[in-house]
Short mmCIF file of C-alpha atoms in Angstrom, two decimals:
data_model
loop_
_atom_site.label_atom_id
_atom_site.label_comp_id
_atom_site.label_asym_id
_atom_site.label_seq_id
_atom_site.Cartn_x
_atom_site.Cartn_y
_atom_site.Cartn_z
CA MET N 1 32.00 30.52 29.49
CA GLN N 2 30.39 27.09 29.79
CA SER N 3 31.92 24.13 28.03
CA PHE N 4 30.47 20.80 26.89
CA ASP N 5 31.85 17.70 25.18
CA VAL N 6 29.04 17.86 22.61
CA VAL N 7 26.46 20.45 21.56
CA VAL N 8 23.47 19.05 19.65
CA VAL N 9 21.51 21.67 17.69
CA GLY N 10 17.90 20.51 17.30
CA ALA N 11 15.57 18.88 19.84
CA GLY N 12 13.72 16.60 17.44
CA ALA N 13 13.78 12.83 17.04
CA ALA N 14 17.41 12.52 15.89
CA GLY N 15 18.82 15.25 18.17
CA LEU N 16 17.23 14.02 21.40
CA PHE N 17 18.08 10.38 20.70
CA CYS N 18 21.70 11.19 19.87
CA ALA N 19 22.02 13.37 23.00
CA GLY N 20 20.56 10.64 25.24
CA VAL N 21 22.86 7.92 23.91
CA ALA N 22 25.96 10.18 24.06
CA GLY N 23 25.10 11.36 27.58
CA GLN N 24 24.68 7.78 28.81
CA ARG N 25 28.12 7.00 27.39
CA GLY N 26 29.62 9.58 29.75
CA LEU N 27 29.76 12.72 27.64
CA LYS N 28 28.63 16.14 28.86
CA VAL N 29 25.93 17.07 26.34
CA LEU N 30 23.97 20.26 25.65
CA VAL N 31 20.88 20.32 23.40
CA VAL N 32 19.74 23.71 22.05
CA ASP N 33 16.62 24.45 19.98
CA HIS N 34 15.06 27.75 18.90
CA SER N 35 11.54 26.41 19.62
CA ASP N 36 10.03 26.22 23.08
CA LYS N 37 8.43 22.89 22.13
CA VAL N 38 10.30 19.62 22.00
CA ALA N 39 10.05 17.04 19.16
CA GLU N 40 6.99 18.70 17.65
CA LYS N 41 7.27 16.67 14.44
CA VAL N 42 7.14 13.47 16.49
CA ARG N 43 4.03 14.78 18.25
CA ILE N 44 2.04 15.41 15.05
CA SER N 45 3.26 12.38 13.07
CA GLY N 46 1.11 9.35 12.33
CA GLY N 47 -2.10 11.17 13.20
CA GLY N 48 -0.71 11.93 16.66
CA ARG N 49 0.42 8.35 17.28
CA ALA N 50 3.91 8.48 15.71
CA ASN N 51 4.64 5.78 13.15
CA PHE N 52 8.02 5.34 14.86
CA THR N 53 9.61 2.59 12.75
CA ASN N 54 8.92 -0.13 10.18
CA ARG N 55 9.47 -3.82 10.85
CA ASP N 56 9.85 -4.54 7.11
CA ILE N 57 13.18 -2.74 6.66
CA ASP N 58 15.45 -5.32 5.05
CA ILE N 59 18.64 -4.90 7.04
CA ARG N 60 20.65 -6.58 4.27
CA GLN N 61 19.57 -3.92 1.76
CA PRO N 62 17.90 -1.15 3.78
CA HIS N 63 18.69 1.43 1.12
CA LYS N 64 15.91 0.11 -1.15
CA HIS N 65 13.39 2.02 1.01
CA PHE N 66 15.30 5.31 0.75
CA VAL N 67 15.82 8.09 -1.78
CA GLY N 68 18.87 10.32 -2.27
CA GLU N 69 21.83 10.87 -4.56
CA ASN N 70 23.43 7.83 -2.90
CA PRO N 71 20.84 5.62 -1.13
CA ASN N 72 23.65 3.15 -0.29
CA PHE N 73 25.00 5.70 2.20
CA CYS N 74 22.34 4.87 4.80
CA ARG N 75 23.04 1.13 4.77
CA SER N 76 25.80 1.24 7.40
CA ALA N 77 23.84 3.09 10.09
CA LEU N 78 20.57 1.25 9.40
CA SER N 79 22.20 -2.17 9.61
CA ARG N 80 23.92 -1.30 12.93
CA TYR N 81 20.80 0.11 14.64
CA THR N 82 17.76 -1.78 13.43
CA PRO N 83 14.00 -1.54 13.99
CA ALA N 84 14.38 -4.43 16.47
CA ASP N 85 16.85 -2.33 18.51
CA PHE N 86 14.44 0.61 18.70
CA ILE N 87 11.47 -1.66 19.45
CA ALA N 88 13.44 -3.09 22.40
CA LEU N 89 13.90 0.45 23.75
CA VAL N 90 10.19 1.23 23.35
CA GLN N 91 9.35 -2.01 25.21
CA LYS N 92 11.86 -1.20 27.96
CA HIS N 93 9.93 2.02 28.58
CA GLY N 94 6.63 0.10 28.70
CA ILE N 95 5.10 1.91 25.71
CA PRO N 96 2.22 -0.07 24.15
CA PHE N 97 2.25 -0.14 20.35
CA HIS N 98 0.63 -1.92 17.42
CA GLU N 99 1.35 -2.75 13.78
CA LYS N 100 -1.07 -1.12 11.35
CA HIS N 101 -0.08 -2.68 8.03
CA LYS N 102 3.03 -3.14 5.88
CA GLY N 103 5.26 -3.26 8.98
CA GLN N 104 4.22 0.20 10.25
CA LEU N 105 4.40 0.51 14.05
CA PHE N 106 2.39 3.13 15.99
CA CYS N 107 2.01 4.06 19.66
CA ASP N 108 -1.30 2.77 21.10
CA ARG N 109 -1.92 5.91 23.16
CA SER N 110 -0.14 8.90 21.63
CA ALA N 111 3.15 10.19 20.27
CA GLY N 112 3.61 11.86 23.67
CA ASP N 113 4.76 8.47 25.02
CA LEU N 114 7.64 8.48 22.54
CA ILE N 115 8.61 12.07 23.40
CA ASP N 116 8.57 11.21 27.13
CA MET N 117 10.84 8.26 26.34
CA LEU N 118 13.35 10.46 24.47
CA LEU N 119 13.37 12.98 27.33
CA ALA N 120 13.81 10.16 29.88
CA GLU N 121 16.79 8.85 27.88
CA CYS N 122 18.28 12.37 27.90
CA ALA N 123 17.68 12.66 31.67
CA ALA N 124 19.40 9.29 32.20
CA GLY N 125 22.43 10.73 30.40
CA GLY N 126 22.42 13.98 32.37
CA VAL N 127 21.80 15.99 29.20
CA THR N 128 21.36 19.78 29.56
CA ARG N 129 18.62 21.27 27.40
CA TRP N 130 18.15 24.96 26.56
CA GLN N 131 14.80 25.87 24.98
CA PRO N 132 13.80 28.18 23.44
CA CYS N 133 17.37 29.08 22.58
CA GLY N 134 18.51 29.95 19.08
CA VAL N 135 22.08 29.72 17.80
CA LYS N 136 23.30 33.10 16.53
CA ASP N 137 26.78 32.06 15.44
CA LEU N 138 28.95 28.96 15.19
CA ARG N 139 32.73 29.33 14.91
CA ALA N 140 35.55 26.83 14.46
CA MET N 141 38.43 27.59 16.84
CA ALA N 142 42.15 27.31 16.12
CA ASP N 143 42.48 24.39 18.57
CA GLY N 144 39.92 22.33 16.63
CA GLY N 145 36.95 23.01 18.91
CA TYR N 146 33.90 25.21 18.38
CA GLU N 147 32.23 28.22 19.96
CA LEU N 148 28.50 28.79 19.69
CA ASP N 149 26.84 32.10 20.47
CA THR N 150 23.38 31.11 21.68
CA ALA N 151 20.51 33.22 22.98
CA GLN N 152 21.39 32.01 26.48
CA ALA N 153 25.22 32.12 26.52
CA THR N 154 28.35 31.50 24.50
CA VAL N 155 29.51 27.89 24.87
CA GLN N 156 32.62 25.96 23.93
CA THR N 157 32.62 22.37 22.71
CA ARG N 158 34.79 19.80 20.96
CA LYS N 159 31.94 18.44 18.82
CA VAL N 160 28.80 19.88 17.22
CA VAL N 161 25.91 17.74 15.96
CA ILE N 162 23.45 19.37 13.54
CA ALA N 163 20.02 17.72 13.90
CA THR N 164 17.84 20.59 12.71
CA GLY N 165 15.73 18.66 10.20
CA GLY N 166 14.54 19.93 6.83
CA LEU N 167 12.26 22.66 5.52
CA SER N 168 8.95 20.79 5.76
CA ILE N 169 6.10 22.10 7.94
CA PRO N 170 7.49 25.58 8.77
CA ALA N 171 4.47 26.13 11.05
CA ILE N 172 6.16 23.94 13.67
CA GLY N 173 9.56 25.60 13.41
CA ALA N 174 11.38 24.16 10.39
CA THR N 175 14.31 26.32 9.22
CA ASP N 176 17.26 26.11 6.83
CA PHE N 177 19.80 26.38 9.68
CA GLY N 178 21.46 23.04 8.85
CA PHE N 179 21.94 23.99 5.21
CA ARG N 180 23.45 27.33 6.22
CA VAL N 181 25.95 25.61 8.53
CA ALA N 182 26.92 23.17 5.77
CA LYS N 183 27.50 26.09 3.39
CA GLN N 184 29.48 28.01 6.02
CA PHE N 185 31.98 25.14 6.29
CA GLY N 186 32.20 24.48 2.55
CA LEU N 187 30.16 21.28 2.50
CA ARG N 188 28.11 20.41 -0.55
CA THR N 189 24.31 20.21 -0.41
CA VAL N 190 21.73 18.59 -2.69
CA GLU N 191 19.01 21.09 -3.64
CA PRO N 192 16.13 20.56 -1.18
CA ARG N 193 12.55 20.01 -2.34
CA PRO N 194 9.31 18.84 -0.68
CA GLY N 195 8.94 15.06 -0.23
CA LEU N 196 6.00 12.83 0.77
CA VAL N 197 3.76 15.65 -0.42
CA PRO N 198 0.34 15.89 -2.15
CA LEU N 199 0.42 16.67 -5.89
CA THR N 200 -1.62 19.49 -7.44
CA PHE N 201 -3.41 19.81 -10.79
CA ASP N 202 -5.32 22.63 -12.45
CA GLY N 203 -6.82 23.74 -15.73
CA ALA N 204 -9.36 22.09 -17.99
CA GLY N 205 -7.70 18.69 -17.74
CA TRP N 206 -8.47 18.49 -14.02
CA ALA N 207 -12.04 19.88 -14.24
CA PRO N 208 -13.81 16.45 -14.46
CA TYR N 209 -12.20 15.35 -11.16
CA ALA N 210 -12.42 18.58 -9.15
CA GLY N 211 -15.68 17.45 -7.54
CA LEU N 212 -14.28 14.15 -6.25
CA ALA N 213 -12.58 15.60 -3.13
CA GLY N 214 -12.69 13.15 -0.21
CA LEU N 215 -12.94 10.05 -2.40
CA SER N 216 -10.41 7.29 -1.65
CA LEU N 217 -9.55 3.99 -3.36
CA PRO N 218 -6.66 1.50 -3.66
CA VAL N 219 -4.52 1.98 -6.79
CA ILE N 220 -1.19 1.14 -8.35
CA ILE N 221 0.69 4.38 -9.04
CA GLU N 222 3.95 4.73 -10.95
CA THR N 223 6.35 7.23 -12.43
CA GLY N 224 9.60 7.05 -14.39
CA ALA N 225 10.50 4.77 -17.30
CA LYS N 226 12.46 1.55 -17.76
CA LYS N 227 15.05 1.12 -15.00
CA ASP N 228 13.90 4.37 -13.31
CA ARG N 229 10.28 3.16 -13.06
CA VAL N 230 8.94 3.14 -9.50
CA ALA N 231 5.50 1.83 -8.48
CA PHE N 232 3.48 1.62 -5.26
CA HIS N 233 0.25 -0.24 -4.41
CA GLU N 234 -1.44 2.10 -1.93
CA ASP N 235 -4.57 4.17 -1.32
CA LEU N 236 -5.23 7.29 -3.41
CA LEU N 237 -7.18 10.29 -2.08
CA PHE N 238 -8.80 13.01 -4.22
CA THR N 239 -8.47 16.51 -2.71
CA HIS N 240 -9.83 19.93 -3.68
CA ARG N 241 -6.54 20.79 -5.39
CA GLY N 242 -5.36 17.43 -6.66
CA LEU N 243 -4.31 14.02 -5.34
CA SER N 244 -3.01 12.83 -1.99
CA GLY N 245 -3.13 9.69 0.17
CA PRO N 246 -0.29 7.22 0.77
CA ALA N 247 0.02 6.34 -2.95
CA VAL N 248 0.68 9.95 -3.98
CA LEU N 249 2.88 10.78 -0.99
CA GLN N 250 5.09 7.79 -1.86
CA ILE N 251 5.34 8.58 -5.58
CA SER N 252 5.98 12.30 -4.93
CA SER N 253 9.50 11.51 -3.72
CA TYR N 254 10.32 10.03 -7.14
CA TRP N 255 8.22 12.30 -9.37
CA ARG N 256 10.05 15.00 -11.33
CA PRO N 257 8.32 18.25 -12.41
CA GLY N 258 7.01 18.10 -15.97
CA THR N 259 6.86 14.29 -16.08
CA PRO N 260 3.69 12.18 -15.89
CA ILE N 261 2.40 9.81 -13.24
CA ARG N 262 0.38 6.73 -14.27
CA ILE N 263 -2.42 5.27 -12.13
CA ASN N 264 -4.26 1.95 -12.37
CA LEU N 265 -7.62 2.80 -10.77
CA ALA N 266 -8.83 -0.81 -10.63
CA PRO N 267 -5.72 -2.89 -9.94
CA GLU N 268 -7.61 -5.92 -8.60
CA VAL N 269 -9.74 -6.37 -11.75
CA ASP N 270 -9.09 -7.54 -15.32
CA LEU N 271 -11.18 -4.70 -16.75
CA PRO N 272 -11.24 -5.70 -20.45
CA ALA N 273 -12.55 -9.15 -19.50
CA ALA N 274 -14.97 -7.80 -16.87
CA LEU N 275 -16.47 -5.23 -19.25
CA ALA N 276 -16.74 -7.76 -22.11
CA ASP N 277 -18.58 -10.12 -19.76
CA ALA N 278 -20.88 -7.31 -18.54
CA LYS N 279 -21.77 -6.48 -22.16
CA LEU N 280 -23.05 -10.02 -22.66
CA ARG N 281 -25.23 -10.28 -19.54
CA SER N 282 -26.13 -6.78 -18.23
CA ARG N 283 -28.80 -4.23 -19.16
CA LYS N 284 -27.39 -1.62 -16.73
CA LEU N 285 -25.86 1.70 -17.68
CA LEU N 286 -22.10 1.46 -18.11
CA ALA N 287 -21.55 3.81 -15.13
CA ASN N 288 -23.56 1.49 -12.87
CA GLU N 289 -21.61 -1.57 -14.04
CA LEU N 290 -18.34 0.29 -13.47
CA ALA N 291 -19.37 1.13 -9.89
CA GLN N 292 -18.68 -2.53 -8.95
CA TRP N 293 -14.98 -1.95 -9.35
CA VAL N 294 -14.41 1.76 -8.64
CA PRO N 295 -16.35 4.20 -6.41
CA SER N 296 -19.62 5.29 -8.08
CA ARG N 297 -18.68 9.00 -8.02
CA LEU N 298 -15.51 8.18 -9.92
CA ALA N 299 -17.42 5.99 -12.39
CA GLU N 300 -19.86 8.86 -13.05
CA ALA N 301 -17.05 11.40 -13.55
CA TRP N 302 -15.30 9.01 -15.90
CA VAL N 303 -18.21 8.18 -18.24
CA GLU N 304 -19.16 11.85 -18.53
CA GLN N 305 -15.98 12.38 -20.55
CA ASP N 306 -17.16 10.35 -23.56
CA LYS N 307 -20.62 10.20 -25.18
CA GLU N 308 -20.06 6.55 -26.13
CA TRP N 309 -19.80 5.60 -22.45
CA GLN N 310 -23.09 7.26 -21.46
CA ARG N 311 -25.36 4.34 -22.38
CA PRO N 312 -26.23 0.79 -21.27
CA VAL N 313 -23.15 -1.43 -21.34
CA ALA N 314 -24.86 -3.80 -23.81
CA GLU N 315 -25.07 -0.95 -26.33
CA CYS N 316 -21.43 0.14 -26.02
CA SER N 317 -19.09 -0.78 -28.84
CA ASP N 318 -16.21 -3.15 -28.10
CA LYS N 319 -13.85 -0.34 -29.06
CA ALA N 320 -15.44 2.08 -26.55
CA LEU N 321 -15.21 -0.51 -23.75
CA ALA N 322 -11.59 -1.33 -24.61
CA ARG N 323 -10.77 2.39 -24.57
CA LEU N 324 -12.41 2.78 -21.15
CA ALA N 325 -10.55 -0.23 -19.73
CA GLU N 326 -7.24 1.09 -21.05
CA ARG N 327 -7.84 4.59 -19.65
CA LEU N 328 -8.85 3.33 -16.19
CA ALA N 329 -5.90 0.94 -15.98
CA ARG N 330 -3.42 3.52 -17.20
CA TRP N 331 -4.63 7.00 -16.30
CA GLU N 332 -1.71 9.22 -17.27
CA LEU N 333 -1.54 12.79 -16.00
CA VAL N 334 1.10 15.47 -15.42
CA PRO N 335 0.93 17.25 -12.04
CA THR N 336 1.33 21.04 -12.16
CA GLY N 337 3.19 21.00 -8.83
CA THR N 338 3.01 20.00 -5.17
CA GLU N 339 1.42 21.43 -2.03
CA GLY N 340 4.95 22.54 -1.02
CA TYR N 341 6.74 22.46 2.32
CA LYS N 342 3.64 23.44 4.30
CA LYS N 343 2.11 20.01 3.55
CA ALA N 344 5.27 17.96 2.91
CA GLU N 345 6.06 15.36 5.55
CA VAL N 346 9.79 15.42 4.77
CA THR N 347 12.45 17.31 2.82
CA LEU N 348 14.25 15.62 -0.07
CA GLY N 349 17.89 16.63 -0.58
CA GLY N 350 20.08 18.10 2.14
CA VAL N 351 23.72 17.79 3.15
CA ASP N 352 25.52 15.82 0.44
CA THR N 353 26.46 12.35 1.70
CA ARG N 354 29.74 12.56 -0.24
CA ASP N 355 30.90 14.98 2.46
CA LEU N 356 29.87 12.74 5.39
CA SER N 357 31.18 9.49 6.89
CA GLN N 358 28.59 6.73 6.70
CA GLN N 359 30.14 5.13 9.81
CA THR N 360 30.08 8.20 12.10
CA MET N 361 28.04 10.93 10.31
CA GLU N 362 31.03 13.27 10.78
CA SER N 363 31.51 15.75 7.95
CA LYS N 364 34.72 16.70 6.18
CA GLN N 365 34.85 19.55 8.70
CA PRO N 366 36.35 17.69 11.72
CA GLY N 367 34.11 17.61 14.78
CA LEU N 368 30.97 18.67 12.86
CA TYR N 369 28.28 16.00 12.43
CA PHE N 370 24.93 15.91 10.58
CA ILE N 371 22.12 13.47 11.39
CA GLY N 372 18.46 12.83 10.52
CA GLU N 373 16.45 14.71 7.94
CA VAL N 374 19.06 17.43 7.28
CA VAL N 375 21.09 14.75 5.42
CA ASP N 376 20.28 13.78 1.80
CA VAL N 377 18.56 10.55 2.88
CA THR N 378 14.76 10.34 2.62
CA GLY N 379 12.71 7.27 3.50
CA TRP N 380 9.44 5.96 2.19
CA LEU N 381 6.21 6.74 4.02
CA GLY N 382 5.57 4.35 6.91
CA GLY N 383 8.15 4.81 9.67
CA TYR N 384 11.28 4.69 7.51
CA ASN N 385 12.26 8.32 8.16
CA PHE N 386 12.03 7.88 11.93
CA GLN N 387 14.20 4.75 11.67
CA TRP N 388 16.79 6.82 9.77
CA ALA N 389 16.63 9.42 12.57
CA TRP N 390 17.28 6.76 15.25
CA ALA N 391 19.97 4.94 13.24
CA SER N 392 21.93 8.02 12.13
CA ALA N 393 21.70 9.47 15.66
CA HIS N 394 22.94 6.21 17.19
CA ALA N 395 25.84 5.90 14.71
CA CYS N 396 26.84 9.48 15.53
CA ALA N 397 26.50 9.05 19.32
CA MET N 398 28.65 5.91 19.30
CA ALA N 399 31.35 7.78 17.37
CA LEU N 400 31.31 10.86 19.62
#
């Protein structure tokens, strides 16, 4: 039987990074993954260029960019391994990158550069990697160690790191393995659900907008009330089944089924004033006037909903214009659901942080660690989830 100091289950961003750091600190590390491909989620992220971190993470209060039952949990790891630390590693490997906007950093060439870097870090630490190699059984031994029955062999180890990710994008190998392990050892989990996911709508209420697929515009989107209100200023995209784009992906992590979202479709314009002014000076149809501030297809779809809007702006009543301005600035609608895990970029929920150490990522089951997306910590869109992968992996590796 082969033995290792550490077995990392999962060859994604968090698993490979943790293995590389631990190996370079002198530990004998094995990485196992049921897929024959390595870091597939890294490869497809950011349009194939991997939005690998975000410069704007406030290291004094990093938790404000994260969702979970206890967002404060991630503060310790994120403040000890920062975006600047990961950027230094990327630069050491000579990987060219650029900032897109809002602090989002992408590889210039492709996400493959980042995967090569993770594999090089593992090689520098003498890490052994078995792929494709599933884990059939994991047992705690009387002496405090573990045995894993894998497709390749049974191995013994003192420490096991679960880095198997969430349930999102099953087409590239996502499974519930991490949740099953947590359950096996009596750890609590927070019910998983799709995050950073398009929202769907159907029925008569959606009919006027069904033909707008492909249309994109900047909006302010919000959900929740009073102290639970969350808002983002991002781009919205109409799809065949509903709404997507960065604005909707962001809000989806906070939206609760059965509750409304509210969208300001013309956030840069004082619509009541602009429409009142147009009424005084313009002979154009209201839809044509409106097309100055929102895409013309959207303007057309909007005015078709009310007879009083289907006329020259000069002939519209003040009441009708005020109603239009109010509706456009506060479009309230209740999604019927989401596109689910097949389109979700991340999984909300996961292993309950109450059962993990925020310093080391070790669970209440001694010698069993959980890192990355399998934990109930979910970042905003824009590189935050990768930074959590690097930071949680680093905290774990340092503790191993």
